[in-house]
Tab-separated table of C-alpha atoms and ligand atoms in Angstrom:
chain	number	residue	atom	x	y	z
K	390	MET	CA	79.566	111.038	95.601
K	391	ASN	CA	81.931	108.919	97.711
K	392	ALA	CA	81.439	110.106	100.983
K	393	LEU	CA	77.812	109.668	100.419
K	394	TYR	CA	78.138	106.358	99.340
K	395	SER	CA	80.211	105.373	102.389
K	396	LEU	CA	77.563	107.571	104.761
K	397	VAL	CA	74.626	104.970	103.103
K	398	PHE	CA	76.506	102.021	103.518
K	399	VAL	CA	77.393	102.685	107.291
K	400	PHE	CA	73.516	103.212	107.577
K	401	ALA	CA	73.133	99.808	106.060
K	402	LEU	CA	75.504	98.302	108.385
K	403	VAL	CA	73.647	99.937	111.420
K	404	LEU	CA	70.247	98.777	110.170
K	405	ILE	CA	71.604	95.105	110.079
K	406	PRO	CA	71.600	94.318	113.671
K	407	LEU	CA	68.739	96.357	114.274
K	408	ILE	CA	66.869	94.258	112.031
K	409	GLY	CA	68.599	90.845	113.202
K	410	VAL	CA	68.131	91.297	116.903
K	411	GLY	CA	65.102	93.484	117.181
K	412	ALA	CA	62.830	91.257	114.485
K	413	ALA	CA	64.595	88.094	113.894
K	414	LYS	CA	66.079	87.736	117.537
K	415	LEU	CA	69.151	86.551	116.291
K	416	ASN	CA	71.182	87.617	119.718
K	417	VAL	CA	73.725	84.880	119.810
K	418	PHE	CA	74.411	85.519	116.093
K	419	PHE	CA	75.076	89.323	116.483
K	420	GLY	CA	76.473	88.867	120.194
K	421	ILE	CA	79.259	86.259	119.611
K	422	CYS	CA	79.339	84.297	116.396
K	423	ILE	CA	80.062	87.813	114.463
K	424	PRO	CA	82.497	89.529	116.707
K	425	SER	CA	84.287	86.497	117.351
K	426	THR	CA	84.672	85.698	113.734
K	427	ALA	CA	85.727	89.300	113.534
K	428	LEU	CA	88.505	88.912	116.091
K	429	LEU	CA	90.095	85.753	114.281
K	430	VAL	CA	90.056	87.759	110.982
K	431	PHE	CA	91.742	90.814	112.574
K	432	LEU	CA	94.402	88.831	114.160
K	433	ALA	CA	94.771	86.745	111.507
K	434	GLY	CA	94.623	89.537	108.950
K	435	PHE	CA	97.024	91.582	110.927
K	436	VAL	CA	99.560	89.161	111.355
K	437	CYS	CA	100.041	87.897	107.834
K	438	LYS	CA	100.010	91.756	106.711
K	439	ILE	CA	102.851	92.074	108.994
K	440	TYR	CA	104.782	89.006	108.452
K	441	GLY	CA	104.138	89.792	104.464
K	442	TRP	CA	106.077	93.646	104.964
K	443	ALA	CA	108.724	91.788	107.166
K	444	LYS	CA	109.718	89.311	104.840
K	445	ARG	CA	110.291	91.715	102.105
K	446	PRO	CA	114.142	92.585	101.418
K	447	VAL	CA	115.010	96.090	102.137
K	448	PRO	CA	118.520	96.110	100.455
K	449	PHE	CA	119.435	99.898	100.899
K	450	ARG	CA	119.208	102.513	103.168
K	451	ILE	CA	116.233	104.727	101.976
K	452	PRO	CA	114.962	106.779	104.606
K	453	THR	CA	113.244	110.160	103.849
K	454	THR	CA	115.101	112.706	105.869
K	455	GLY	CA	114.410	116.483	106.911
K	456	GLY	CA	117.479	118.008	108.025
K	457	GLN	CA	121.401	118.435	108.386
K	458	GLN	CA	122.752	115.156	107.925
K	459	GLU	CA	125.868	113.843	110.029
K	460	PRO	CA	128.526	116.409	108.904
K	461	TYR	CA	132.371	115.342	108.165
K	462	ASP	CA	132.985	118.439	109.797
K	463	THR	CA	131.128	118.361	113.038
K	464	THR	CA	132.567	122.479	113.675
K	465	LEU	CA	130.600	123.571	110.312
K	466	PHE	CA	127.305	122.092	110.612
K	467	THR	CA	125.198	120.373	113.546
K	468	GLN	CA	123.425	117.225	112.927
K	469	ASN	CA	119.408	117.244	113.187
K	470	LYS	CA	119.546	114.146	114.738
K	471	TRP	CA	116.016	113.410	115.019
K	472	ASP	CA	115.010	114.233	111.160
K	473	ASN	CA	118.130	112.638	109.820
K	474	PRO	CA	119.333	110.015	112.060
K	475	SER	CA	122.843	108.125	111.552
K	476	THR	CA	122.793	105.776	114.346
K	477	GLY	CA	120.445	102.854	115.618
K	478	PRO	CA	119.688	104.856	118.882
K	479	GLN	CA	118.786	108.219	117.237
K	480	THR	CA	116.297	106.055	114.852
K	481	VAL	CA	114.793	104.612	117.985
K	482	VAL	CA	113.935	107.944	118.993
K	483	ARG	CA	112.751	109.260	115.539
K	484	MET	CA	110.365	106.267	115.396
K	485	LEU	CA	109.342	107.153	119.112
K	486	LEU	CA	108.423	110.580	118.250
K	487	GLU	CA	106.776	109.768	114.880
K	488	VAL	CA	104.649	107.096	116.699
K	489	LEU	CA	103.756	109.160	119.603
K	490	CYS	CA	103.747	112.640	118.503
K	491	PHE	CA	103.291	112.481	114.910
K	492	ARG	CA	106.244	114.661	114.195
K	493	SER	CA	106.296	114.267	110.438
K	494	LEU	CA	102.526	115.800	110.451
K	495	PHE	CA	103.884	118.463	112.771
K	496	ARG	CA	106.100	119.534	109.779
K	497	ASN	CA	102.954	119.773	107.534
K	498	THR	CA	102.850	122.509	105.289
K	499	ALA	CA	99.835	124.154	103.250
K	500	VAL	CA	100.507	125.688	99.511
K	501	LYS	CA	98.450	128.872	98.779
K	502	LEU	CA	98.482	131.152	95.793
K	503	ASP	CA	98.786	134.481	96.768
K	504	VAL	CA	96.766	136.328	93.857
K	505	LYS	CA	97.196	139.762	95.166
K	506	ASN	CA	101.201	139.375	94.920
K	507	ASN	CA	101.461	136.489	92.513
K	508	VAL	CA	103.303	134.356	94.562
K	509	VAL	CA	103.070	130.870	95.876
K	510	ALA	CA	103.164	131.060	99.643
K	511	TYR	CA	103.968	128.055	102.033
K	512	ALA	CA	102.735	128.263	105.245
K	513	SER	CA	102.938	125.943	108.476
K	514	ALA	CA	99.543	124.311	109.129
K	515	LYS	CA	99.349	122.380	112.277
K	516	TRP	CA	95.299	121.794	112.274
K	517	LEU	CA	95.930	118.509	110.520
K	518	TRP	CA	98.622	117.482	113.233
K	519	LEU	CA	96.187	118.775	116.266
K	520	PHE	CA	93.158	116.900	114.999
K	521	ALA	CA	94.880	113.858	114.057
K	522	ILE	CA	96.355	113.762	117.556
K	523	LEU	CA	93.206	114.408	119.251
K	524	PHE	CA	91.611	111.589	117.354
K	525	HIS	CA	94.207	108.767	117.777
K	526	TYR	CA	94.573	109.679	121.615
K	527	SER	CA	91.003	109.418	122.296
K	528	PHE	CA	90.582	106.445	120.160
K	529	PHE	CA	93.001	104.722	122.264
K	530	ILE	CA	91.950	106.209	125.820
K	531	ILE	CA	88.561	104.557	124.991
K	532	VAL	CA	89.721	101.148	123.907
K	533	ALA	CA	91.868	100.787	126.986
K	534	ARG	CA	88.848	101.900	129.022
K	535	HIS	CA	86.993	99.285	127.392
K	536	MET	CA	89.450	96.767	128.987
K	537	ARG	CA	87.127	96.957	132.013
K	538	LEU	CA	84.710	94.947	130.508
K	539	PHE	CA	87.075	92.096	129.178
K	540	LEU	CA	88.607	91.705	132.664
K	541	ALA	CA	87.039	90.624	135.779
K	542	LYS	CA	89.621	92.599	138.197
K	543	VAL	CA	90.234	95.957	136.584
K	544	PRO	CA	93.747	96.922	137.004
K	545	MET	CA	94.821	100.123	138.905
K	546	PRO	CA	96.213	101.943	135.949
K	547	LEU	CA	92.725	101.456	134.118
K	548	GLU	CA	91.031	102.813	137.090
K	549	TRP	CA	93.215	105.964	136.915
K	550	LEU	CA	92.564	106.390	133.263
K	551	GLU	CA	89.172	106.485	133.871
K	552	PHE	CA	89.288	108.812	136.751
K	553	GLY	CA	91.156	111.095	134.691
K	554	ASP	CA	89.088	111.024	131.180
K	555	GLY	CA	85.865	111.888	133.312
K	556	ILE	CA	87.553	114.556	135.921
K	557	MET	CA	85.336	117.404	134.379
K	558	GLN	CA	82.574	115.584	136.135
K	559	ILE	CA	79.562	116.749	134.144
K	560	GLY	CA	76.329	115.108	134.364
K	561	ILE	CA	75.389	111.598	135.169
K	562	PRO	CA	76.874	109.286	134.377
K	563	ARG	CA	80.244	111.310	134.329
K	564	MET	CA	81.134	112.391	130.666
K	565	TYR	CA	84.327	111.237	129.244
K	566	MET	CA	86.358	113.813	127.879
K	567	SER	CA	87.647	111.181	125.170
K	568	ASP	CA	84.076	111.045	124.128
K	569	VAL	CA	83.661	114.432	123.305
K	570	LEU	CA	87.369	114.833	121.679
K	571	ILE	CA	87.212	111.711	119.447
K	572	LEU	CA	83.902	113.073	117.812
K	573	VAL	CA	85.680	116.604	117.583
K	574	GLY	CA	88.809	114.998	116.144
K	575	LEU	CA	86.740	112.720	113.333
K	576	LEU	CA	84.458	115.606	112.330
K	577	PHE	CA	87.579	117.608	111.589
K	578	LEU	CA	88.950	114.925	109.825
K	579	LEU	CA	85.847	114.334	107.838
K	580	GLY	CA	85.172	118.268	107.257
K	581	ARG	CA	88.376	118.477	106.112
K	582	ARG	CA	87.875	116.230	103.103
K	583	LEU	CA	84.422	117.567	102.141
K	584	VAL	CA	85.583	121.213	102.402
K	585	ASP	CA	88.888	121.730	100.948
K	586	PRO	CA	88.338	120.450	96.719
K	587	LYS	CA	91.636	119.165	96.444
K	588	ILE	CA	91.498	116.704	99.017
K	589	ARG	CA	87.764	115.877	98.292
K	590	TYR	CA	89.153	115.587	94.855
K	591	ILE	CA	91.558	112.590	95.659
K	592	SER	CA	89.393	111.157	98.813
K	593	LEU	CA	87.764	107.575	97.945
K	594	VAL	CA	85.100	105.329	99.355
K	595	ASN	CA	87.977	103.838	101.245
K	596	ASP	CA	89.019	107.447	102.815
K	597	TYR	CA	85.194	108.438	104.276
K	598	PHE	CA	84.177	104.744	105.117
K	599	PRO	CA	86.468	104.263	108.086
K	600	LEU	CA	85.646	107.705	109.232
K	601	PHE	CA	82.185	107.292	109.168
K	602	LEU	CA	82.510	103.898	110.607
K	603	ILE	CA	84.081	105.234	113.484
K	604	ILE	CA	81.767	107.900	113.983
K	605	GLY	CA	78.917	105.647	114.025
K	606	ILE	CA	80.985	103.261	116.754
K	607	ALA	CA	81.785	106.360	118.833
K	608	LEU	CA	77.847	107.761	118.689
K	609	SER	CA	76.350	104.308	119.255
K	610	GLY	CA	78.826	104.059	122.382
K	611	VAL	CA	77.637	107.723	123.284
K	612	TYR	CA	74.078	106.902	123.041
K	613	MET	CA	74.455	103.326	124.981
K	614	ARG	CA	76.257	105.222	127.827
K	615	TYR	CA	74.372	108.371	128.186
K	616	PHE	CA	71.107	107.818	126.854
K	617	ALA	CA	70.192	104.076	126.603
K	618	LYS	CA	72.161	103.511	129.834
K	619	VAL	CA	72.729	99.763	128.890
K	620	ASP	CA	73.157	97.195	131.399
K	621	VAL	CA	76.830	97.177	131.563
K	622	ILE	CA	76.968	94.489	134.307
K	623	ALA	CA	74.988	91.945	131.978
K	624	ILE	CA	77.349	92.950	129.332
K	625	LYS	CA	80.441	92.646	131.177
K	626	ASP	CA	79.072	89.083	132.227
K	627	MET	CA	78.521	88.261	129.078
K	628	VAL	CA	81.817	89.146	127.667
K	629	VAL	CA	83.809	87.713	130.231
K	630	SER	CA	82.392	84.587	130.199
K	631	LEU	CA	83.155	84.715	126.589
K	632	THR	CA	86.696	84.646	127.386
K	633	GLN	CA	86.547	81.763	129.251
K	634	LEU	CA	84.888	80.400	126.248
K	635	LYS	CA	81.481	79.904	127.746
K	636	PHE	CA	78.963	81.092	125.243
K	637	LYS	CA	75.591	83.074	127.046
K	638	VAL	CA	73.918	86.019	125.683
K	639	PRO	CA	71.733	87.633	128.641
K	640	ALA	CA	68.256	88.913	127.652
K	641	GLY	CA	67.185	92.596	127.822
K	642	ILE	CA	70.249	94.136	126.552
K	643	ASP	CA	69.598	97.319	124.647
K	644	ASN	CA	69.602	96.809	120.798
K	645	SER	CA	72.276	99.724	120.729
K	646	PHE	CA	74.396	97.210	121.984
K	647	TYR	CA	74.236	95.196	119.020
K	648	VAL	CA	74.723	98.087	116.768
K	649	HIS	CA	77.650	98.899	118.487
K	650	LEU	CA	79.048	95.522	118.353
K	651	PHE	CA	78.319	94.960	114.723
K	652	LEU	CA	80.037	98.188	113.684
K	653	VAL	CA	83.373	97.502	115.668
K	654	SER	CA	83.088	93.872	114.161
K	655	THR	CA	83.003	95.380	110.824
K	656	LEU	CA	85.818	97.455	111.775
K	657	LEU	CA	87.737	94.451	112.685
K	658	PHE	CA	86.820	92.469	109.395
K	659	TYR	CA	87.839	95.877	107.430
K	660	PHE	CA	91.011	96.792	109.023
K	661	PRO	CA	93.898	94.318	108.089
K	662	PHE	CA	92.641	95.261	104.395
K	663	SER	CA	92.476	98.715	104.734
K	664	LYS	CA	94.907	101.653	105.115
K	665	LEU	CA	94.254	101.706	108.848
K	666	MET	CA	97.131	98.905	108.810
K	667	HIS	CA	99.344	101.858	109.021
K	668	LEU	CA	99.050	101.113	112.822
K	669	GLY	CA	101.506	98.052	112.355
K	670	GLY	CA	103.083	99.466	108.869
K	671	VAL	CA	104.498	102.692	110.497
K	672	PHE	CA	107.130	100.545	112.450
K	673	LEU	CA	108.011	98.778	109.124
K	674	SER	CA	108.439	101.487	106.887
K	675	PRO	CA	112.013	101.769	105.629
K	676	THR	CA	111.767	105.450	105.083
K	677	ARG	CA	111.270	105.953	108.514
K	678	ASN	CA	112.752	103.058	110.519
K	679	LEU	CA	116.670	103.041	108.671
K	680	PRO	CA	119.582	105.297	110.083
K	681	ASN	CA	120.736	107.227	106.986
K	682	ASP	CA	124.476	106.257	107.127
K	683	THR	CA	124.837	105.695	103.134
K	684	ARG	CA	127.787	108.186	103.430
K	685	ILE	CA	129.474	106.525	106.559
K	686	ARG	CA	128.960	102.990	105.799
K	687	HIS	CA	128.960	100.739	102.581
K	688	HIS	CA	125.874	98.948	101.869
K	689	GLU	CA	126.426	96.161	98.877
K	690	ASN	CA	123.335	94.931	97.601
K	691	PRO	CA	123.096	91.277	98.501
K	692	TRP	CA	121.421	90.239	95.042
K	693	ASN	CA	124.547	91.895	93.086
K	694	ASP	CA	125.542	89.221	90.981
K	695	LYS	CA	129.041	88.046	92.403
K	696	SER	CA	130.382	87.345	88.711
K	697	ILE	CA	130.095	90.952	87.800
K	698	MET	CA	132.903	93.084	89.200
K	699	PRO	CA	132.198	96.598	90.382
K	700	HIS	CA	133.520	99.069	88.060
K	701	SER	CA	134.466	102.341	89.660
K	702	TYR	CA	134.537	105.939	88.192
K	703	ALA	CA	137.930	105.829	88.485
K	704	ALA	CA	138.317	102.894	86.232
K	705	TYR	CA	135.553	104.211	83.847
K	706	GLU	CA	137.827	107.342	83.420
K	707	ASP	CA	140.558	105.174	82.676
K	708	ASP	CA	138.796	103.381	79.939
K	709	PHE	CA	137.523	106.242	78.077
K	710	ARG	CA	140.040	109.059	78.931
K	711	ALA	CA	140.912	109.750	75.220
K	712	PRO	CA	137.626	110.266	74.014
K	713	MET	CA	136.130	111.973	77.034
K	714	PHE	CA	139.179	114.647	76.690
K	715	GLU	CA	138.575	115.171	73.038
K	716	ALA	CA	134.678	115.403	73.529
K	717	GLY	CA	135.557	118.265	76.233
K	718	LEU	CA	133.973	116.264	79.286
K	719	PRO	CA	135.515	117.165	82.581
K	720	LEU	CA	138.066	114.821	83.670
K	721	GLU	CA	139.518	113.903	87.283
K	722	LYS	CA	142.949	113.049	85.598
K	723	LEU	CA	144.152	114.514	81.788
K	724	PRO	CA	145.329	112.170	79.222
K	725	GLU	CA	149.216	111.840	79.334
K	726	GLY	CA	151.082	114.402	77.854
K	727	ALA	CA	147.832	116.804	77.384
K	728	GLU	CA	148.733	118.979	80.274
K	729	GLU	CA	151.949	120.186	78.390
K	730	GLU	CA	150.186	120.000	75.195
K	731	ALA	CA	147.500	122.818	76.626
K	732	LYS	CA	150.692	124.706	78.035
K	733	ALA	CA	152.401	124.997	74.615
G	1299	HEM	C1	86.925	99.885	118.263
G	1299	HEM	C2	86.626	99.699	119.381
G	1299	HEM	C3	85.621	100.473	120.368
G	1299	HEM	C4	85.214	101.814	120.223
G	1299	HEM	C5	85.828	103.141	119.180
G	1299	HEM	C6	84.036	102.012	121.255
G	1299	HEM	C7	83.826	103.286	121.529
G	1299	HEM	C8	83.288	103.390	122.469
G	1299	HEM	C9	82.678	104.634	122.842
G	1299	HEM	C10	82.936	106.209	122.659
G	1299	HEM	C11	81.450	104.675	124.187
G	1299	HEM	C12	81.156	105.824	124.915
G	1299	HEM	C13	81.336	105.352	126.297
G	1299	HEM	C14	82.966	105.473	126.686
G	1299	HEM	O1	83.825	106.087	126.195
G	1299	HEM	O2	83.026	104.403	127.105
G	1299	HEM	C15	81.647	102.986	124.503
G	1299	HEM	C16	80.718	102.648	125.132
G	1299	HEM	C17	80.398	101.136	125.253
G	1299	HEM	N1	81.028	100.437	124.691
G	1299	HEM	FE1	82.454	100.658	123.084
G	1299	HEM	N2	83.869	100.783	121.520
G	1299	HEM	C18	84.698	99.726	121.045
G	1299	HEM	C19	84.289	98.535	121.203
G	1299	HEM	C20	83.613	97.698	122.079
G	1299	HEM	C21	83.406	96.531	122.271
G	1299	HEM	C22	84.165	95.332	121.563
G	1299	HEM	C23	82.455	96.114	123.311
G	1299	HEM	C24	81.675	94.994	123.439
G	1299	HEM	C25	81.929	93.788	124.482
G	1299	HEM	C26	82.073	97.775	123.707
G	1299	HEM	C27	81.127	97.787	124.610
G	1299	HEM	C28	80.603	99.140	125.124
G	1299	HEM	C29	79.559	99.282	125.992
G	1299	HEM	C30	78.836	98.377	126.899
G	1299	HEM	C31	79.778	100.884	126.263
G	1299	HEM	C32	78.881	101.641	127.230
G	1299	HEM	C33	79.598	101.810	128.494
G	1299	HEM	C34	79.001	102.599	129.341
G	1299	HEM	O3	77.738	102.878	129.652
G	1299	HEM	O4	79.838	103.083	130.244
G	1299	HEM	N3	82.724	98.819	122.751
G	1299	HEM	N4	82.187	102.444	123.138
């Protein structure tokens, strides 16, 4: 049901600009007003969210680790520096591996009940990692390529990217690999939620909606490029003049462009308030961005009430040694005379 609601909602979103531009001729509203408001909401929302997270105090080290921590005796154990970093530079490498290679997802495992042998089996599951990488990198490449619509002069690296992405040279206009891969990645991520009953059970509208929305954006883009063959020069002229705060919407742009732009605007409106904020949040996650050095450095909680003195275990044992001994609890130091008594 959640998937269906999201799909219907995205269909409704497609209809709005089709009616708004096709019937009501609200080209300026859909071409300029909505996208610029969406951009402002996105920027303000993103900054507010990041600021809110950044000012939260993190008094303790709480990294989630997945390997040997820095040992006291390096001859006995070898530290797993990238999964259990203990210094700043090691943590930077861990973060880079996480952000660029999705390292924690690479370690993903699937649990299965082996009914025949009556055992629970854990197996490595790399599909999620693979399709997540495909989707995210394709998205990034597509957005980077779109910069040619916003910049009067296209920088050289963008031209190389565009050349590399279209190197397969299939059809006219040349097919971009990222267009195919983003759809493959998205369809896998959606299929995984629909097919696996466990994941379907925990999936909410908030999980399906962004997937359908981004599929809608990609499909409308593909339609514009390969089928409607929209007037990219006119669109670029409009977008570049917008960046110079000149508002003009040329006539004759295919309606599919307004659908594309409206879906992108919806994504921008939605982004700061959704789980998609993991884009910024990953950098502020204390389970990832802190070195695990609690056994090396003493971290004092800055909120500790200074009038309350710390009470060490040794002092605690001093206070309660006799009753603890009587109760038979293990002690670091026996009460006076207890050793002689035990020997006698
Ligand atoms: C989240 C952001 C966006 C995504 C994921 C996206 C996705 C896509 C995709 C997959 C295509 C197919 C062709 C290609 O890959 O170049 C496309 C084409 C296109 N997009 Fe977007 N788009 C986004 C934002 C925008 C924005 C803000 C604009 C408008 C200014 C825009 C205008 C266009 C145009 C004009 C085309 C046709 C390009 C051509 O014919 O070569 N897109 N988009």
